[in-house]
Coordinates of C-alpha atoms and ligand atoms in Angstrom, one line a residue:
X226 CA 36.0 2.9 -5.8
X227 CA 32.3 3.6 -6.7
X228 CA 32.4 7.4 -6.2
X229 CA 29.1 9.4 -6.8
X230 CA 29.1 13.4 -6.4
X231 CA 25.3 14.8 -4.9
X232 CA 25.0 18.1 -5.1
X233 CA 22.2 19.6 -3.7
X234 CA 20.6 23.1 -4.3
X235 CA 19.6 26.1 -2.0
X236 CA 15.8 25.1 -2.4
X237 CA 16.8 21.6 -1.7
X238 CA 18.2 22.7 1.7
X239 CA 15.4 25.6 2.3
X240 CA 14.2 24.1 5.4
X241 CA 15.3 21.9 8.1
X242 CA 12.6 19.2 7.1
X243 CA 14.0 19.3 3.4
X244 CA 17.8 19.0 5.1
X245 CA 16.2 15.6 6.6
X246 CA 14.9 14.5 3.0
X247 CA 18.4 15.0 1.9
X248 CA 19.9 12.8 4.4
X249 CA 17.3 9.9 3.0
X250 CA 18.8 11.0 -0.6
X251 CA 22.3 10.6 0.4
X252 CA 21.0 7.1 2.3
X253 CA 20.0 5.5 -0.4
X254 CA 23.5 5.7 -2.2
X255 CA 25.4 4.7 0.9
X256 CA 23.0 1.8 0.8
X257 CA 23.5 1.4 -2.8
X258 CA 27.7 0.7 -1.8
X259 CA 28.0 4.0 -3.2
X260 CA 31.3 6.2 -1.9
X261 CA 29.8 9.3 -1.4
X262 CA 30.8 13.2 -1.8
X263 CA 28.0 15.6 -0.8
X264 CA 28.5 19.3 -1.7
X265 CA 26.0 21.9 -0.7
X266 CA 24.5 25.2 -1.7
X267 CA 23.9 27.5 0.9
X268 CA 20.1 27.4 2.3
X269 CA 17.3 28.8 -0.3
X270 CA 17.7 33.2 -0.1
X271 CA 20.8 33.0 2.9
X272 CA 23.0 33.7 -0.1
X273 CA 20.7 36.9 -1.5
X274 CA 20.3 37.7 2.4
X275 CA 24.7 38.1 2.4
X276 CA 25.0 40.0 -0.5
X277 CA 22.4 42.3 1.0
X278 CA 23.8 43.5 3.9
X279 CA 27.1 44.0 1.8
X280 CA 25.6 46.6 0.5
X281 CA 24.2 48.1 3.5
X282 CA 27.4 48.2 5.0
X283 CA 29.3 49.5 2.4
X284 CA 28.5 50.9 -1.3
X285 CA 32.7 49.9 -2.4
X286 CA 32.7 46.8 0.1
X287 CA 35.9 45.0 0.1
X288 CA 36.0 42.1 -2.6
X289 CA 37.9 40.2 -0.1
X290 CA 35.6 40.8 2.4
X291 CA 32.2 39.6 0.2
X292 CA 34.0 36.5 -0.3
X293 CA 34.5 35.8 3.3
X294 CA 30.4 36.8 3.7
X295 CA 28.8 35.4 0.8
X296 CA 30.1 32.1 1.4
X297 CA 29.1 31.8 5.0
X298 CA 25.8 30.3 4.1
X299 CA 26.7 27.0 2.7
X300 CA 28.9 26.6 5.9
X301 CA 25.2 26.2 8.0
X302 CA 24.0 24.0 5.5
X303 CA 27.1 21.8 5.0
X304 CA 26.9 21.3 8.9
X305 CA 23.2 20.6 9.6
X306 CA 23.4 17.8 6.4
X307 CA 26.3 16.4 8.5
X308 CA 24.7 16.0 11.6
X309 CA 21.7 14.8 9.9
X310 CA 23.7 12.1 8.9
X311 CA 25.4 11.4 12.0
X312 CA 21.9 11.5 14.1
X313 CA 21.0 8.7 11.5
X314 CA 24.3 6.4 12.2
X315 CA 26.1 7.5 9.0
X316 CA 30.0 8.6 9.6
X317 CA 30.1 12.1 8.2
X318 CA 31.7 15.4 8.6
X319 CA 31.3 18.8 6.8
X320 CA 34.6 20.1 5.2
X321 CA 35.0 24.3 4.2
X322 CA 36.8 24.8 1.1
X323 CA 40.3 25.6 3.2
X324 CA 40.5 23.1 4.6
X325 CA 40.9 20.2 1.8
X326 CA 41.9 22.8 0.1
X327 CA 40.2 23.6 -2.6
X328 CA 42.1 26.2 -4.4
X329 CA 41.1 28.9 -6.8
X330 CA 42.9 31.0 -9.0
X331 CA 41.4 34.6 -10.6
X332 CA 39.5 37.7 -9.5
X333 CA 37.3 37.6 -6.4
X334 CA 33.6 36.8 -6.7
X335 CA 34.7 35.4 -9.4
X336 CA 37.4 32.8 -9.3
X337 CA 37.7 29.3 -11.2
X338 CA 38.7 26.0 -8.9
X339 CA 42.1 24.7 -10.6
X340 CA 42.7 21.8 -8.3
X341 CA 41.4 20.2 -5.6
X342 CA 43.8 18.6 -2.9
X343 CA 42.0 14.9 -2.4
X344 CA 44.4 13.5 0.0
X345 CA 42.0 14.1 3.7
X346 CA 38.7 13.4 1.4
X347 CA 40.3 10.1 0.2
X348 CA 41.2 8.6 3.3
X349 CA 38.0 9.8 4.9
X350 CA 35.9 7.6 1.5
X351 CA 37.9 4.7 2.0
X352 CA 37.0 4.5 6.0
X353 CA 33.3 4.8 5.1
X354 CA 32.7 8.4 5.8
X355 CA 30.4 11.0 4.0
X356 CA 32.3 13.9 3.1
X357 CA 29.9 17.0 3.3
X358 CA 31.9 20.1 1.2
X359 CA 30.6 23.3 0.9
X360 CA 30.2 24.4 -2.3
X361 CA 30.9 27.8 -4.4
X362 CA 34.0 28.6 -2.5
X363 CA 37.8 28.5 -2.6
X364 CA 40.7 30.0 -1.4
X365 CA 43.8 31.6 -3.4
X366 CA 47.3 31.3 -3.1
X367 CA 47.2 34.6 -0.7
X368 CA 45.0 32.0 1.5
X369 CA 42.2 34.6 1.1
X370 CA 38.4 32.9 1.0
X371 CA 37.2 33.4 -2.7
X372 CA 34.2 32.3 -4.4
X373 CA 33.6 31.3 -8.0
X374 CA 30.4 33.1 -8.8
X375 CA 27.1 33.1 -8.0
X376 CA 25.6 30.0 -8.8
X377 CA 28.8 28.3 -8.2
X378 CA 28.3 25.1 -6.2
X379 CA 26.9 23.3 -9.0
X380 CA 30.7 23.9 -10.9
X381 CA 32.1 22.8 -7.5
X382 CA 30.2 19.0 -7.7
X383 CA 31.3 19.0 -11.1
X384 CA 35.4 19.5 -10.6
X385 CA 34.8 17.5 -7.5
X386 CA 33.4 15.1 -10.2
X387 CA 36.6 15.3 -12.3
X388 CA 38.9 15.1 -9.6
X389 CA 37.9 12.2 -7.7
X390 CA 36.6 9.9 -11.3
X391 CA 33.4 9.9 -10.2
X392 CA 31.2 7.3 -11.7
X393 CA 28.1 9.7 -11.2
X394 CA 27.5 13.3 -10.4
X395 CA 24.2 14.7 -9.7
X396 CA 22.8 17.8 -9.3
X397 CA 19.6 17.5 -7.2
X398 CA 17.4 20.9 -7.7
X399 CA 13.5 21.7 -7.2
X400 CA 12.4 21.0 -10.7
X401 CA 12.2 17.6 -12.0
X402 CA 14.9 17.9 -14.5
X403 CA 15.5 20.0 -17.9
X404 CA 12.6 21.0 -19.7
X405 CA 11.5 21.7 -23.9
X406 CA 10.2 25.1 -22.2
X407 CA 9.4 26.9 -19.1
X408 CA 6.2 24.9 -17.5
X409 CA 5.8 27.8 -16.0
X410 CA 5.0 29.6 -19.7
X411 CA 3.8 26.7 -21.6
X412 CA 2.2 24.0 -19.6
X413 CA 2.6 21.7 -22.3
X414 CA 6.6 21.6 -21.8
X415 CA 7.7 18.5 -21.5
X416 CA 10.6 16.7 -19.6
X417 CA 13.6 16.0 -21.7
X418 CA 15.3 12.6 -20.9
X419 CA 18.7 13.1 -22.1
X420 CA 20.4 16.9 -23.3
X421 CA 23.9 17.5 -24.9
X422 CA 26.2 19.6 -23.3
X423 CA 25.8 22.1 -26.2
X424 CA 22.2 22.6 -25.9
X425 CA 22.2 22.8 -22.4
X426 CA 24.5 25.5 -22.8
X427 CA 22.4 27.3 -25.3
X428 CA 19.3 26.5 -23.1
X429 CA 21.1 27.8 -19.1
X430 CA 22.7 30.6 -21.3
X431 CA 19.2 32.1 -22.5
X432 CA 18.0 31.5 -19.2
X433 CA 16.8 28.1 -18.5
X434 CA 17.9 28.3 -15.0
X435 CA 18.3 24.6 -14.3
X436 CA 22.2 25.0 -14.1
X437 CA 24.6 27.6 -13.6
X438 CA 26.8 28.1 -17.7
X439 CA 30.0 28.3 -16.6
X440 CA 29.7 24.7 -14.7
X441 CA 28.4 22.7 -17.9
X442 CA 31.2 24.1 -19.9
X443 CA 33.2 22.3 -17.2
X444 CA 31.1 19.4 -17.5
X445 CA 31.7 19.5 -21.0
X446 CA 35.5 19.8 -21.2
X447 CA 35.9 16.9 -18.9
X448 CA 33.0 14.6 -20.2
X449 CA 31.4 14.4 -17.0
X450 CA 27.7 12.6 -17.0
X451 CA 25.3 15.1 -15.1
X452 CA 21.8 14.1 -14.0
X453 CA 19.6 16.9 -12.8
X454 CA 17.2 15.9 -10.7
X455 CA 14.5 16.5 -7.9
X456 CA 14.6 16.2 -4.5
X457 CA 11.4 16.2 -3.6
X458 CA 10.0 13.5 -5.8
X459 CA 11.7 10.6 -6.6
X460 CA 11.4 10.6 -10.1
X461 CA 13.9 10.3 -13.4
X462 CA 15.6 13.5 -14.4
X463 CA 17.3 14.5 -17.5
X464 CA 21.0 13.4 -18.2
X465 CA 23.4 15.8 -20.1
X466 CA 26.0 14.5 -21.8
X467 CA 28.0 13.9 -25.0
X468 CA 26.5 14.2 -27.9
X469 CA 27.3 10.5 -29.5
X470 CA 25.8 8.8 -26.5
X471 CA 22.6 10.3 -27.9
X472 CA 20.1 8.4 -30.1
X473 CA 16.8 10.9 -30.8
X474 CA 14.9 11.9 -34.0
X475 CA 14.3 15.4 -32.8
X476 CA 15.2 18.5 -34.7
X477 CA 14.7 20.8 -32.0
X478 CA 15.7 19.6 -28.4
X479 CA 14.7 22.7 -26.5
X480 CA 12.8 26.1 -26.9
X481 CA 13.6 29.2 -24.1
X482 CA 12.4 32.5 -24.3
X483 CA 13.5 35.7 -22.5
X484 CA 11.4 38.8 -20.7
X485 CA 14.5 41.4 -20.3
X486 CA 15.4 42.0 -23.6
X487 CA 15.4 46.2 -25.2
X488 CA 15.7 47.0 -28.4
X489 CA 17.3 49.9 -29.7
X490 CA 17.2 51.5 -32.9
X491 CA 19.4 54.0 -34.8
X492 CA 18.0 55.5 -37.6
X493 CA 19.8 57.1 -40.3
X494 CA 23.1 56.6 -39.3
X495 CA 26.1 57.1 -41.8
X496 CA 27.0 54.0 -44.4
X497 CA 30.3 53.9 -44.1
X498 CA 33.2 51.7 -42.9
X499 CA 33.8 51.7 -39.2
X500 CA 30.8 53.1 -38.1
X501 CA 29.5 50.4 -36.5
X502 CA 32.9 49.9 -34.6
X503 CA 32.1 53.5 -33.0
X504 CA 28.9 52.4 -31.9
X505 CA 29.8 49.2 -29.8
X506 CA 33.4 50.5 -28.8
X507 CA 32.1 52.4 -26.2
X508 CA 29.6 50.0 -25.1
X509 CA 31.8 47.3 -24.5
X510 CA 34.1 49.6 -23.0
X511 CA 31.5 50.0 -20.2
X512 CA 30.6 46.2 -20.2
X513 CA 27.5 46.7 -22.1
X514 CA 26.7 42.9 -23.6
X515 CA 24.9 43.4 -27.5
X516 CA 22.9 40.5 -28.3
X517 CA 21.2 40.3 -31.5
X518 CA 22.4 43.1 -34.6
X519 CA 20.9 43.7 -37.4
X520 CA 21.6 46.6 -40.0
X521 CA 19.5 47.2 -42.9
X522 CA 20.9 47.5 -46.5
X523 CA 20.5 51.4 -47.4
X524 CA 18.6 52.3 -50.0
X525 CA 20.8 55.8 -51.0
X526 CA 23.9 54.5 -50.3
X527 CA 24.7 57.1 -47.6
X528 CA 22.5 56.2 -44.8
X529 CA 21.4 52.9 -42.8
X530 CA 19.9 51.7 -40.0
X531 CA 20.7 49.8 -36.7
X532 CA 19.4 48.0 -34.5
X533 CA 20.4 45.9 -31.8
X534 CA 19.4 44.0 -28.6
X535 CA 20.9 44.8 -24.8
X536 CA 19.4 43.5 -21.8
X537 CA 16.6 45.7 -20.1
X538 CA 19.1 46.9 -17.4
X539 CA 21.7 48.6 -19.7
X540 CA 19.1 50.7 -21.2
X541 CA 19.6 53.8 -19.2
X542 CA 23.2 53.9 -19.7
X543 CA 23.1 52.6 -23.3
X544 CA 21.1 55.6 -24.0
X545 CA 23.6 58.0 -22.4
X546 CA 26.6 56.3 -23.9
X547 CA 24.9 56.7 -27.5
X548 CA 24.0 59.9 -26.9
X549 CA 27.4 61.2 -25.8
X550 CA 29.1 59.5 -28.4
X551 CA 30.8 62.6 -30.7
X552 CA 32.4 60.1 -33.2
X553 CA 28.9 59.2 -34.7
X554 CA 25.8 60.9 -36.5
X555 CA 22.4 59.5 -36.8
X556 CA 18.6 61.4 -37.2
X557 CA 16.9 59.7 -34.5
X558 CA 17.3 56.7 -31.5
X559 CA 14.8 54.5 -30.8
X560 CA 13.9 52.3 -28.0
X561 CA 11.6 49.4 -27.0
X562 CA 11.5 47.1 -24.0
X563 CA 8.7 45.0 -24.7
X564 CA 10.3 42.6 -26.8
X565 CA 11.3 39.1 -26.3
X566 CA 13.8 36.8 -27.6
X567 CA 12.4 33.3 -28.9
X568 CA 15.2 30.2 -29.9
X569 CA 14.7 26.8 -30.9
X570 CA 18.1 25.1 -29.8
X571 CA 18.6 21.5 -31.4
X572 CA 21.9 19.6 -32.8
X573 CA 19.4 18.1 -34.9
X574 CA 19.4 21.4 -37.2
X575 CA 22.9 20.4 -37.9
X576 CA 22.1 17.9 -40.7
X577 CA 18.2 19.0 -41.1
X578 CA 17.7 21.4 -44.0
X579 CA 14.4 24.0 -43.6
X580 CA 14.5 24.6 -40.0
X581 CA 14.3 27.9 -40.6
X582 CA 11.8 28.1 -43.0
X583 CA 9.6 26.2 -40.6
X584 CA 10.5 28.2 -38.0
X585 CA 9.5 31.7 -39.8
X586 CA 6.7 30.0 -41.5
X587 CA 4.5 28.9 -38.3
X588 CA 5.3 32.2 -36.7
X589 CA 3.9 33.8 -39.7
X590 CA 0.7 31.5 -39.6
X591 CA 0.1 33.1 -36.1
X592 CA 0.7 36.6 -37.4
X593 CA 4.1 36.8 -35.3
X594 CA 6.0 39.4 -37.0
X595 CA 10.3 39.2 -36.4
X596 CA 11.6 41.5 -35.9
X597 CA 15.7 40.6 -35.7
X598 CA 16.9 37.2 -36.2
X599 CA 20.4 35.5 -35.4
X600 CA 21.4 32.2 -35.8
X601 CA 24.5 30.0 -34.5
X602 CA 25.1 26.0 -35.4
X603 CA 23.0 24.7 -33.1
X604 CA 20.7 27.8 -32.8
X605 CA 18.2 30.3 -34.4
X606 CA 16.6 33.4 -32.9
X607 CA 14.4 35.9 -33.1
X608 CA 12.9 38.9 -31.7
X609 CA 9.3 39.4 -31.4
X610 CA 6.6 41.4 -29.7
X611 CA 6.7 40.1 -26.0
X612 CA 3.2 40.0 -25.5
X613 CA 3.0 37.1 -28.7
X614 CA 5.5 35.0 -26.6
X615 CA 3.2 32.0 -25.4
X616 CA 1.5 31.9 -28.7
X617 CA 5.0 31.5 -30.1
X618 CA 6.4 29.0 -27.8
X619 CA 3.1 26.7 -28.6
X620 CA 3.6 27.2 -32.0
X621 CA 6.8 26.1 -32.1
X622 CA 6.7 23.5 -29.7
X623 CA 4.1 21.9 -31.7
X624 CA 5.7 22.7 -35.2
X625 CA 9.0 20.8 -34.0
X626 CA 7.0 17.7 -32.5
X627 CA 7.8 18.5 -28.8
X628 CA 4.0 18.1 -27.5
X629 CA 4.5 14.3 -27.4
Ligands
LIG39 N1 24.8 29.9 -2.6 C1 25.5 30.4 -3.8 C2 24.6 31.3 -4.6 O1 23.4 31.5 -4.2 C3 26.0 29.3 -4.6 C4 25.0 28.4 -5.3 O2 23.8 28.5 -5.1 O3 25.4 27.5 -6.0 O4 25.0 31.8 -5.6
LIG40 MG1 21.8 28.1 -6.0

């Protein structure tokens, strides 16, 4: 069988006349002799909307309970693609996680699909029908409704994906694929045609918001082909996928850049074993992510200092948590939340010597100073003043040949 997963995002299904431009989407497959699995997101804010009046209703509302809420909205959706469907002489039917089931193991709001019955949904292929599944939920072995984060549907096409062998699984969103940068920050950006699973990683996990982390991981572990896509315009989108199937000359395959980043700053804190430790024990202990660290060689040899990235968020408390920390000394704390993180992600860096360099060297030409950098494999990073972040995205897009 010829089994292609769509899965199809909140804006995709924002309004009823985009629900009707789905149904053409999911046409042209079945037309194509395609077997196909839709799965939906709920409509464009419903979700937001949910977790909402959660709040309103309760401050400590019942995990079990926002389950059961938040993943009422890709019920509507699920339903009007089916009848879409079924007004234009397809056979299809919408299906709720239970009742395949799709089951979940884990925490609430945040559980992980581990198997998927496919009996019903097989049957239901082979007689010609469109299953229509609604995405980003599950239930446990209690038979309680959970759902696997927000985001979620898109890991739901992709397990679906793995489960049923499917030949294709797309992801059809309201961009036209995976860009080298925001277009929204650098107009220049340009579509990339093909990604591996590893950048695209780096890229949705330093906030290119084309795909939700958790579900390329997935994609990754069970070498499933993903095209991203629009719905809107029928255009080619970018393909992620393994990193042999790809052929390119590029260095860097992606630049991001992020706007929530503080900086914080201890200065003249003791040089001594363990310190550190004493400073991120209690910040982790409060679920407090650090980014970037840097700590600067001391010139006595008794005192040093620190600094080190959090999201804009966590400053408050970071500041309290530092401050009430008794197992550390330092003369002063500083803090700064206009700063921005800029990486240039590639698997091309891998075998290229001097990608640093480069990278420092036209940020220097533009007068950018860095002020913390971190690297990884596939990765480098640094910290700058936010307001020089489009003059360092253009930089570097140009430096690494992604203008053309
Ligand atoms: N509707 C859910 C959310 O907004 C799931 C998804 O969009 O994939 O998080
Ligand atoms: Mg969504």
């Amino acid at each position: 069988m010829k089994i292609v997963v769509l899965k199809f995002g909140g804006t995709s299904v924002g309004t009823i006349d985009k629900i009707k431009k789905v149904g053409d989407i999911i046409k042209t497959y079945v037309r194509k002799n395609y077997k196909v699995i839709v799965v939906s997101s709920a409509m464009r804010g419903v979700t937001n909307d949910l977790v909402k009046k959660s709040n309103q209703i309760s401050q400590n509302f019942s995990e079990e309970e926002y389950d059961v809420l938040v993943s009422s909205g890709e019920q509507v959706a699920c339903s009007l693609i089916a009848g879409r469907l079924i007004n234009n002489g397809i056979k299809s039917r919408s299906w709720l996680a239970w009742q395949i089931p799709i089951l979940t193991i884990g925490h609430h709001k945040n559980s992980r699909i581990n198997l998927i019955k496919k009996n019903a949904i097989l049957k239901y292929l082979k007689n010609g029908g469109v299953p229509v599944i609604a995405g980003f939920q599950g239930i446990n072995d209690k038979e309680r409704i959970t759902t696997i984060g927000r985001g979620g549907s898109d890991a739901t096409a992709i397990i679906l994906a793995k489960f049923f062998k499917a030949q294709r699984c797309v992801i059809y969103t309201d961009v036209e694929g995976v860009y080298t940068t925001d277009p929204n920050k650098l107009k220049k950006a340009k579509k990339i045609k093909v990604i591996s699973y590893e950048e695209m990683l780096e890229m949705a996990s330093l906030g290119a918001k084309v795909m939700q982390p958790v579900s390329i991981q997935d994609a990754r572990l069970n070498r499933i082909n993903i095209e991203v896509k629009s719905s809107f315009v029928n255009k080619s989108g970018t393909l992620i996928t393994k990193r042999s199937n790809i052929l390119s000359n590029k260095i860097v395959t992606g630049i991001t850049s992020t706007h929530n980043d503080a900086k914080v700053t201890l200065i003249g804190v003791k040089d001594k074993p363990g310190v550190a430790a004493s400073i991120f024990k209690p910040l982790s202990r409060n679920s407090i992510n650090v980014d970037m660290v840097v700590q600067n060689i001391s010139s006595n040899g008794k005192e040093t200092d620190l600094t080190f990235t959090i999201k804009n968020e966590d400053l408050n408390k970071t500041k309290k948590i530092i401050k009430e920390n008794k197992s550390i000394n330092f003369r002063k704390l500083l803090f700064n939340k206009g700063v921005s993180k800029i990486s240039i992600i590639g698997v091309g860096m891998i075998t290229t010597p001097g990608v640093t360099f480069r990278m420092f060297q036209s940020l220097a030409k533009k007068r950018i100073n860095i002020q913390v950098i971190s690297t990884s494999e596939i990765k480098i990073s640094v910290l700058i003043d936010k307001k020089n972040t489009k003059k360092a995205l253009n930089a570097l897009h140009k430096e690494f040949k992604l203008d053309s």
